[in-house]
PDB file of C-alpha atoms and ligand atoms in Angstrom:
ATOM      1  CA  MET A   1      -0.764  32.932   6.581  1.00  0.00           C
ATOM      2  CA  LEU A   2       1.561  34.931   4.341  1.00  0.00           C
ATOM      3  CA  ASN A   3       4.147  33.118   2.230  1.00  0.00           C
ATOM      4  CA  SER A   4       2.272  29.877   2.627  1.00  0.00           C
ATOM      5  CA  ALA A   5       2.212  29.001  -1.085  1.00  0.00           C
ATOM      6  CA  LYS A   6       2.444  25.247  -1.409  1.00  0.00           C
ATOM      7  CA  PRO A   7       5.628  23.817  -2.872  1.00  0.00           C
ATOM      8  CA  THR A   8       4.818  22.278  -6.236  1.00  0.00           C
ATOM      9  CA  LYS A   9       7.892  20.082  -6.405  1.00  0.00           C
ATOM     10  CA  GLY A  10      10.139  18.311  -3.953  1.00  0.00           C
ATOM     11  CA  VAL A  11      13.308  16.248  -4.058  1.00  0.00           C
ATOM     12  CA  ILE A  12      13.172  13.015  -2.102  1.00  0.00           C
ATOM     13  CA  SER A  13      16.482  11.701  -0.834  1.00  0.00           C
ATOM     14  CA  ALA A  14      15.909   8.194  -2.160  1.00  0.00           C
ATOM     15  CA  GLU A  15      17.803   5.143  -3.372  1.00  0.00           C
ATOM     16  CA  PRO A  16      19.247   4.449  -5.839  1.00  0.00           C
ATOM     17  CA  GLU A  17      19.227   8.210  -6.429  1.00  0.00           C
ATOM     18  CA  PRO A  18      17.282  11.321  -5.413  1.00  0.00           C
ATOM     19  CA  ILE A  19      14.024  11.861  -7.271  1.00  0.00           C
ATOM     20  CA  THR A  20      12.145  15.096  -7.930  1.00  0.00           C
ATOM     21  CA  LEU A  21       8.378  14.780  -7.730  1.00  0.00           C
ATOM     22  CA  ASP A  22       5.721  17.151  -8.952  1.00  0.00           C
ATOM     23  CA  TRP A  23       3.315  17.063  -5.972  1.00  0.00           C
ATOM     24  CA  PRO A  24       0.057  17.742  -7.842  1.00  0.00           C
ATOM     25  CA  ALA A  25       0.894  14.672  -9.995  1.00  0.00           C
ATOM     26  CA  THR A  26       1.706  12.512  -6.955  1.00  0.00           C
ATOM     27  CA  ALA A  27      -0.603  10.289  -4.895  1.00  0.00           C
ATOM     28  CA  LEU A  28      -0.097   8.423  -1.639  1.00  0.00           C
ATOM     29  CA  LEU A  29      -1.058   4.763  -2.172  1.00  0.00           C
ATOM     30  CA  ILE A  30      -1.540   2.811   1.055  1.00  0.00           C
ATOM     31  CA  ILE A  31      -1.710  -0.909   0.439  1.00  0.00           C
ATOM     32  CA  ASP A  32      -3.952  -3.258   2.456  1.00  0.00           C
ATOM     33  CA  MET A  33      -3.567  -1.883   6.004  1.00  0.00           C
ATOM     34  CA  GLN A  34      -6.472  -4.131   6.954  1.00  0.00           C
ATOM     35  CA  ARG A  35      -7.315  -5.911  10.180  1.00  0.00           C
ATOM     36  CA  ASP A  36      -7.149  -9.201   8.204  1.00  0.00           C
ATOM     37  CA  PHE A  37      -3.383  -8.746   7.835  1.00  0.00           C
ATOM     38  CA  MET A  38      -2.549  -6.701  10.948  1.00  0.00           C
ATOM     39  CA  GLU A  39      -4.546  -8.345  13.733  1.00  0.00           C
ATOM     40  CA  PRO A  40      -4.790 -11.811  15.288  1.00  0.00           C
ATOM     41  CA  GLY A  41      -7.650 -13.905  13.924  1.00  0.00           C
ATOM     42  CA  GLY A  42      -7.445 -12.580  10.359  1.00  0.00           C
ATOM     43  CA  PHE A  43      -6.250 -13.906   7.007  1.00  0.00           C
ATOM     44  CA  GLY A  44      -2.553 -13.294   7.748  1.00  0.00           C
ATOM     45  CA  GLU A  45      -2.620 -15.305  10.931  1.00  0.00           C
ATOM     46  CA  THR A  46      -4.599 -18.155   9.351  1.00  0.00           C
ATOM     47  CA  LEU A  47      -1.637 -18.567   6.975  1.00  0.00           C
ATOM     48  CA  GLY A  48       0.595 -19.210   9.986  1.00  0.00           C
ATOM     49  CA  ASN A  49       2.125 -15.751  10.259  1.00  0.00           C
ATOM     50  CA  ASP A  50       3.132 -13.659  13.276  1.00  0.00           C
ATOM     51  CA  VAL A  51       1.035 -10.552  12.661  1.00  0.00           C
ATOM     52  CA  SER A  52       2.973  -8.502  15.233  1.00  0.00           C
ATOM     53  CA  GLN A  53       5.729  -8.203  12.583  1.00  0.00           C
ATOM     54  CA  LEU A  54       3.599  -5.708  10.667  1.00  0.00           C
ATOM     55  CA  ALA A  55       2.882  -3.220  13.474  1.00  0.00           C
ATOM     56  CA  ARG A  56       6.090  -1.274  12.868  1.00  0.00           C
ATOM     57  CA  ALA A  57       4.745   0.184   9.606  1.00  0.00           C
ATOM     58  CA  VAL A  58       1.712   1.880  11.180  1.00  0.00           C
ATOM     59  CA  LYS A  59       3.406   4.965  12.678  1.00  0.00           C
ATOM     60  CA  PRO A  60       5.535   5.873   9.633  1.00  0.00           C
ATOM     61  CA  ILE A  61       2.481   5.540   7.385  1.00  0.00           C
ATOM     62  CA  GLY A  62       0.526   7.706   9.813  1.00  0.00           C
ATOM     63  CA  THR A  63       3.078  10.520   9.583  1.00  0.00           C
ATOM     64  CA  VAL A  64       3.045  10.528   5.778  1.00  0.00           C
ATOM     65  CA  LEU A  65      -0.753  10.233   5.714  1.00  0.00           C
ATOM     66  CA  THR A  66      -1.046  13.288   7.965  1.00  0.00           C
ATOM     67  CA  ALA A  67       1.360  15.253   5.743  1.00  0.00           C
ATOM     68  CA  ALA A  68      -0.548  14.180   2.624  1.00  0.00           C
ATOM     69  CA  ARG A  69      -3.825  15.299   4.185  1.00  0.00           C
ATOM     70  CA  ASP A  70      -2.265  18.624   5.259  1.00  0.00           C
ATOM     71  CA  THR A  71      -0.896  19.333   1.783  1.00  0.00           C
ATOM     72  CA  GLY A  72      -3.963  18.155  -0.141  1.00  0.00           C
ATOM     73  CA  MET A  73      -2.222  15.209  -1.811  1.00  0.00           C
ATOM     74  CA  LEU A  74      -4.506  12.577  -3.316  1.00  0.00           C
ATOM     75  CA  VAL A  75      -4.761   9.639  -0.891  1.00  0.00           C
ATOM     76  CA  ILE A  76      -5.754   6.167  -2.051  1.00  0.00           C
ATOM     77  CA  HIS A  77      -6.230   3.168   0.238  1.00  0.00           C
ATOM     78  CA  THR A  78      -6.503  -0.402  -1.048  1.00  0.00           C
ATOM     79  CA  ARG A  79      -8.098  -3.487   0.483  1.00  0.00           C
ATOM     80  CA  GLU A  80      -7.568  -7.061  -0.630  1.00  0.00           C
ATOM     81  CA  GLY A  81     -10.723  -9.140  -0.393  1.00  0.00           C
ATOM     82  CA  HIS A  82     -13.488 -11.038  -2.107  1.00  0.00           C
ATOM     83  CA  LEU A  83     -17.190 -10.864  -2.739  1.00  0.00           C
ATOM     84  CA  PRO A  84     -19.338 -12.822  -0.255  1.00  0.00           C
ATOM     85  CA  ASP A  85     -20.180 -15.430  -2.937  1.00  0.00           C
ATOM     86  CA  LEU A  86     -16.449 -15.870  -3.697  1.00  0.00           C
ATOM     87  CA  SER A  87     -17.165 -15.368  -7.406  1.00  0.00           C
ATOM     88  CA  ASP A  88     -13.991 -13.260  -7.693  1.00  0.00           C
ATOM     89  CA  ALA A  89     -11.830 -15.653  -5.681  1.00  0.00           C
ATOM     90  CA  PRO A  90      -9.979 -18.150  -7.882  1.00  0.00           C
ATOM     91  CA  PRO A  91     -10.092 -21.724  -6.538  1.00  0.00           C
ATOM     92  CA  ALA A  92      -6.306 -21.736  -6.912  1.00  0.00           C
ATOM     93  CA  LYS A  93      -6.184 -19.014  -4.239  1.00  0.00           C
ATOM     94  CA  VAL A  94      -8.860 -20.425  -1.930  1.00  0.00           C
ATOM     95  CA  GLU A  95      -7.755 -24.046  -1.981  1.00  0.00           C
ATOM     96  CA  ARG A  96      -4.011 -23.724  -1.579  1.00  0.00           C
ATOM     97  CA  GLY A  97      -2.015 -24.712   1.476  1.00  0.00           C
ATOM     98  CA  ALA A  98      -3.329 -25.787   4.845  1.00  0.00           C
ATOM     99  CA  PRO A  99      -4.446 -22.560   6.538  1.00  0.00           C
ATOM    100  CA  SER A 100      -6.269 -22.768   9.883  1.00  0.00           C
ATOM    101  CA  LEU A 101      -9.243 -21.094   8.137  1.00  0.00           C
ATOM    102  CA  ARG A 102      -9.777 -20.592   4.412  1.00  0.00           C
ATOM    103  CA  ILE A 103     -10.938 -17.468   2.572  1.00  0.00           C
ATOM    104  CA  GLY A 104     -14.674 -17.180   3.243  1.00  0.00           C
ATOM    105  CA  ASP A 105     -14.661 -19.257   6.451  1.00  0.00           C
ATOM    106  CA  PRO A 106     -16.130 -17.611   9.563  1.00  0.00           C
ATOM    107  CA  GLY A 107     -13.467 -16.221  11.918  1.00  0.00           C
ATOM    108  CA  PRO A 108     -13.342 -13.961  14.975  1.00  0.00           C
ATOM    109  CA  MET A 109     -13.505 -10.813  12.766  1.00  0.00           C
ATOM    110  CA  GLY A 110     -16.127 -12.184  10.388  1.00  0.00           C
ATOM    111  CA  ARG A 111     -15.573 -14.240   7.250  1.00  0.00           C
ATOM    112  CA  ILE A 112     -11.897 -14.360   6.285  1.00  0.00           C
ATOM    113  CA  LEU A 113     -10.912 -11.797   3.604  1.00  0.00           C
ATOM    114  CA  ILE A 114     -14.505 -11.029   2.591  1.00  0.00           C
ATOM    115  CA  ARG A 115     -15.619  -7.522   1.686  1.00  0.00           C
ATOM    116  CA  GLY A 116     -17.849  -5.910   4.285  1.00  0.00           C
ATOM    117  CA  GLU A 117     -16.589  -8.037   7.181  1.00  0.00           C
ATOM    118  CA  ALA A 118     -14.836  -6.408  10.163  1.00  0.00           C
ATOM    119  CA  GLY A 119     -11.546  -8.093   9.346  1.00  0.00           C
ATOM    120  CA  HIS A 120     -11.562  -6.724   5.808  1.00  0.00           C
ATOM    121  CA  ASP A 121     -11.679  -3.128   6.994  1.00  0.00           C
ATOM    122  CA  ILE A 122      -8.733  -0.791   7.428  1.00  0.00           C
ATOM    123  CA  ILE A 123      -7.202  -0.449  10.898  1.00  0.00           C
ATOM    124  CA  PRO A 124      -8.560   2.474  12.963  1.00  0.00           C
ATOM    125  CA  GLU A 125      -5.188   4.294  13.126  1.00  0.00           C
ATOM    126  CA  LEU A 126      -5.136   4.766   9.329  1.00  0.00           C
ATOM    127  CA  TYR A 127      -8.866   4.826   8.637  1.00  0.00           C
ATOM    128  CA  PRO A 128      -9.737   6.610   5.372  1.00  0.00           C
ATOM    129  CA  LEU A 129     -11.521   9.946   5.454  1.00  0.00           C
ATOM    130  CA  ASP A 130     -14.797  10.054   3.546  1.00  0.00           C
ATOM    131  CA  SER A 131     -13.028  12.190   0.925  1.00  0.00           C
ATOM    132  CA  GLU A 132     -10.331   9.576   0.281  1.00  0.00           C
ATOM    133  CA  ILE A 133     -10.450   6.847  -2.330  1.00  0.00           C
ATOM    134  CA  VAL A 134     -10.704   3.188  -1.342  1.00  0.00           C
ATOM    135  CA  ILE A 135      -9.925   0.576  -3.997  1.00  0.00           C
ATOM    136  CA  ASP A 136     -11.157  -2.960  -3.389  1.00  0.00           C
ATOM    137  CA  LYS A 137      -8.967  -5.496  -5.142  1.00  0.00           C
ATOM    138  CA  PRO A 138      -9.308  -9.263  -5.501  1.00  0.00           C
ATOM    139  CA  GLY A 139      -5.618  -9.854  -6.169  1.00  0.00           C
ATOM    140  CA  LYS A 140      -2.251  -8.919  -4.803  1.00  0.00           C
ATOM    141  CA  GLY A 141      -1.682  -6.117  -7.325  1.00  0.00           C
ATOM    142  CA  ALA A 142      -3.834  -2.992  -6.973  1.00  0.00           C
ATOM    143  CA  PHE A 143      -4.283  -2.592 -10.756  1.00  0.00           C
ATOM    144  CA  TYR A 144      -5.578  -6.083 -11.531  1.00  0.00           C
ATOM    145  CA  ALA A 145      -9.401  -6.064 -11.893  1.00  0.00           C
ATOM    146  CA  THR A 146      -9.808  -2.627 -10.279  1.00  0.00           C
ATOM    147  CA  GLU A 147     -10.537   0.957 -11.287  1.00  0.00           C
ATOM    148  CA  LEU A 148      -7.150   2.211 -10.002  1.00  0.00           C
ATOM    149  CA  GLY A 149      -5.723   3.021 -13.447  1.00  0.00           C
ATOM    150  CA  ASP A 150      -8.812   5.053 -14.349  1.00  0.00           C
ATOM    151  CA  VAL A 151      -8.701   6.931 -11.040  1.00  0.00           C
ATOM    152  CA  LEU A 152      -5.031   7.830 -11.453  1.00  0.00           C
ATOM    153  CA  GLY A 153      -5.688   8.972 -15.019  1.00  0.00           C
ATOM    154  CA  LYS A 154      -8.604  11.113 -13.919  1.00  0.00           C
ATOM    155  CA  TYR A 155      -6.453  12.942 -11.356  1.00  0.00           C
ATOM    156  CA  GLY A 156      -3.402  13.276 -13.644  1.00  0.00           C
ATOM    157  CA  ILE A 157      -1.208  11.192 -11.363  1.00  0.00           C
ATOM    158  CA  GLU A 158       2.274  10.250 -12.615  1.00  0.00           C
ATOM    159  CA  ASN A 159       4.023   9.410  -9.339  1.00  0.00           C
ATOM    160  CA  LEU A 160       3.089   7.138  -6.456  1.00  0.00           C
ATOM    161  CA  LEU A 161       4.306   7.135  -2.869  1.00  0.00           C
ATOM    162  CA  VAL A 162       3.669   3.497  -1.969  1.00  0.00           C
ATOM    163  CA  CYS A 163       3.491   1.949   1.484  1.00  0.00           C
ATOM    164  CA  GLY A 164       1.579  -0.777   3.322  1.00  0.00           C
ATOM    165  CA  VAL A 165       1.704  -4.537   3.692  1.00  0.00           C
ATOM    166  CA  THR A 166       3.226  -6.819   2.873  1.00  0.00           C
ATOM    167  CA  THR A 167       6.460  -5.632   1.300  1.00  0.00           C
ATOM    168  CA  GLU A 168       7.150  -8.626  -0.908  1.00  0.00           C
ATOM    169  CA  VAL A 169       3.550  -9.533  -1.726  1.00  0.00           C
ATOM    170  CA  CYS A 170       0.993  -6.769  -2.358  1.00  0.00           C
ATOM    171  CA  VAL A 171       3.402  -3.823  -2.245  1.00  0.00           C
ATOM    172  CA  ASN A 172       5.867  -5.428  -4.661  1.00  0.00           C
ATOM    173  CA  THR A 173       3.148  -6.713  -6.994  1.00  0.00           C
ATOM    174  CA  THR A 174       1.517  -3.280  -7.135  1.00  0.00           C
ATOM    175  CA  VAL A 175       4.822  -1.485  -7.713  1.00  0.00           C
ATOM    176  CA  ARG A 176       5.657  -3.846 -10.572  1.00  0.00           C
ATOM    177  CA  GLU A 177       2.225  -3.280 -12.127  1.00  0.00           C
ATOM    178  CA  ALA A 178       2.592   0.490 -11.699  1.00  0.00           C
ATOM    179  CA  ASN A 179       6.125   0.562 -13.112  1.00  0.00           C
ATOM    180  CA  ASP A 180       4.995  -1.214 -16.285  1.00  0.00           C
ATOM    181  CA  ARG A 181       2.222   1.354 -16.632  1.00  0.00           C
ATOM    182  CA  GLY A 182       4.734   4.227 -16.482  1.00  0.00           C
ATOM    183  CA  TYR A 183       4.298   5.475 -12.924  1.00  0.00           C
ATOM    184  CA  ARG A 184       7.312   6.557 -10.887  1.00  0.00           C
ATOM    185  CA  CYS A 185       7.017   4.655  -7.621  1.00  0.00           C
ATOM    186  CA  VAL A 186       8.743   5.726  -4.425  1.00  0.00           C
ATOM    187  CA  VAL A 187       8.366   2.989  -1.841  1.00  0.00           C
ATOM    188  CA  ILE A 188       8.402   4.190   1.763  1.00  0.00           C
ATOM    189  CA  ALA A 189      10.762   1.686   3.395  1.00  0.00           C
ATOM    190  CA  ASP A 190       9.667   2.041   7.031  1.00  0.00           C
ATOM    191  CA  GLY A 191       6.035   2.327   5.912  1.00  0.00           C
ATOM    192  CA  CYS A 192       6.142  -1.250   4.621  1.00  0.00           C
ATOM    193  CA  ALA A 193       6.444  -4.496   6.556  1.00  0.00           C
ATOM    194  CA  SER A 194       6.488  -8.230   6.017  1.00  0.00           C
ATOM    195  CA  TYR A 195       5.804 -11.252   8.196  1.00  0.00           C
ATOM    196  CA  PHE A 196       9.377 -12.161   7.219  1.00  0.00           C
ATOM    197  CA  PRO A 197      11.920  -9.394   7.976  1.00  0.00           C
ATOM    198  CA  GLU A 198      14.352 -10.850   5.447  1.00  0.00           C
ATOM    199  CA  PHE A 199      11.695 -10.693   2.700  1.00  0.00           C
ATOM    200  CA  HIS A 200      11.023  -7.049   3.630  1.00  0.00           C
ATOM    201  CA  GLU A 201      14.689  -6.240   3.199  1.00  0.00           C
ATOM    202  CA  MET A 202      15.052  -8.142  -0.061  1.00  0.00           C
ATOM    203  CA  GLY A 203      11.725  -6.837  -1.350  1.00  0.00           C
ATOM    204  CA  LEU A 204      13.030  -3.288  -1.042  1.00  0.00           C
ATOM    205  CA  LYS A 205      16.388  -4.232  -2.541  1.00  0.00           C
ATOM    206  CA  MET A 206      14.656  -5.768  -5.565  1.00  0.00           C
ATOM    207  CA  ILE A 207      12.871  -2.486  -6.266  1.00  0.00           C
ATOM    208  CA  LYS A 208      15.896  -0.209  -6.083  1.00  0.00           C
ATOM    209  CA  ALA A 209      18.533  -2.516  -7.630  1.00  0.00           C
ATOM    210  CA  GLN A 210      19.833  -2.088 -11.180  1.00  0.00           C
ATOM    211  CA  GLY A 211      19.392   1.683 -11.175  1.00  0.00           C
ATOM    212  CA  GLY A 212      15.874   1.422  -9.716  1.00  0.00           C
ATOM    213  CA  ILE A 213      14.524  -1.352 -11.921  1.00  0.00           C
ATOM    214  CA  PHE A 214      11.019  -0.994 -10.424  1.00  0.00           C
ATOM    215  CA  GLY A 215      11.328   2.320  -8.606  1.00  0.00           C
ATOM    216  CA  TRP A 216      12.868   4.240  -5.719  1.00  0.00           C
ATOM    217  CA  VAL A 217      13.042   3.552  -1.982  1.00  0.00           C
ATOM    218  CA  ALA A 218      13.089   6.219   0.738  1.00  0.00           C
ATOM    219  CA  ASP A 219      12.373   6.480   4.466  1.00  0.00           C
ATOM    220  CA  SER A 220       9.262   8.296   5.659  1.00  0.00           C
ATOM    221  CA  ALA A 221      11.494  11.039   7.125  1.00  0.00           C
ATOM    222  CA  ALA A 222      12.970  11.746   3.675  1.00  0.00           C
ATOM    223  CA  VAL A 223       9.498  11.894   2.132  1.00  0.00           C
ATOM    224  CA  LEU A 224       8.292  14.270   4.846  1.00  0.00           C
ATOM    225  CA  GLU A 225      11.348  16.469   4.401  1.00  0.00           C
ATOM    226  CA  ALA A 226      10.781  16.695   0.652  1.00  0.00           C
ATOM    227  CA  MET A 227       7.114  17.578   1.160  1.00  0.00           C
ATOM    228  CA  LYS A 228       8.186  20.581   3.225  1.00  0.00           C
ATOM    229  CA  VAL A 229      10.872  21.940   0.869  1.00  0.00           C
ATOM    230  CA  SER A 230      10.075  23.627  -2.437  1.00  0.00           C
ATOM    231  CA  THR A 231      12.359  23.483  -5.451  1.00  0.00           C
ATOM    232  CA  THR A 232      10.428  26.007  -7.489  1.00  0.00           C
TER     233      THR A 232
HETATM  234  N1  TIU B   1       0.346 -13.077   2.772  1.00  0.00           N
HETATM  235  C1  TIU B   1       0.940 -11.914   2.530  1.00  0.00           C
HETATM  236  O1  TIU B   1       2.107 -11.682   2.888  1.00  0.00           O
HETATM  237  N2  TIU B   1       0.248 -10.924   1.924  1.00  0.00           N
HETATM  238  C2  TIU B   1      -0.975 -11.016   1.338  1.00  0.00           C
HETATM  239  O2  TIU B   1      -1.577 -12.080   1.224  1.00  0.00           O
HETATM  240  N3  TIU B   1      -1.546  -9.852   0.878  1.00  0.00           N
HETATM  241  C3  TIU B   1      -0.915  -8.607   0.950  1.00  0.00           C
HETATM  242  O3  TIU B   1       0.302  -8.507   0.924  1.00  0.00           O
HETATM  243  N4  TIU B   1      -1.707  -7.545   1.104  1.00  0.00           N
END
């Protein structure tokens, strides 16, 4: 098609202020959209949570994922989970609380939060393409004990569009890690969800407060709009 040159930059209508992103230096980072958090019988439910609270994030993520695929943006998916021998699972994490099943126990989707089990995998609606990067992480942050920093360096990434679950746990931890490493993070508000709606709201507020102390927050519609409009 004529005149189909890809925009190289876009302005996202974000809070606390608009942000201009250089698309070739931007990646979509989708945090932990795994059956273990999203579906009954997984890790999230064993902790006593209502997993239906997270479903609202799936569609908005899907729209941005489709746009990222269409425009050739780097897409990275993360999965929280542990090795089958639990050698990367700190006792402090495994032993805490009184969950109905603990990490590593057999559940309806396989062993809870264990790599390779059905529950550990990403939900079908957002399943990674073979060409996309999947980062397995043992912690809440996507940088801790993973190759994420090296991958972002290799691709020249400076900006992250961040979405996934849960807002105040793995999304917030990852954004804080990324911010300290110098990445500009734009969190997609409706592409995140929490088991606790009030934590979702406050989790987003914490990011964008104080002039964007950890980053920016925008709706998926604003991100999609910016991906369509060139500023160069
Ligand atoms: N429990 C909870 O809200 N979240 C997690 O344990 N992990 C992620 O957020 N992925």
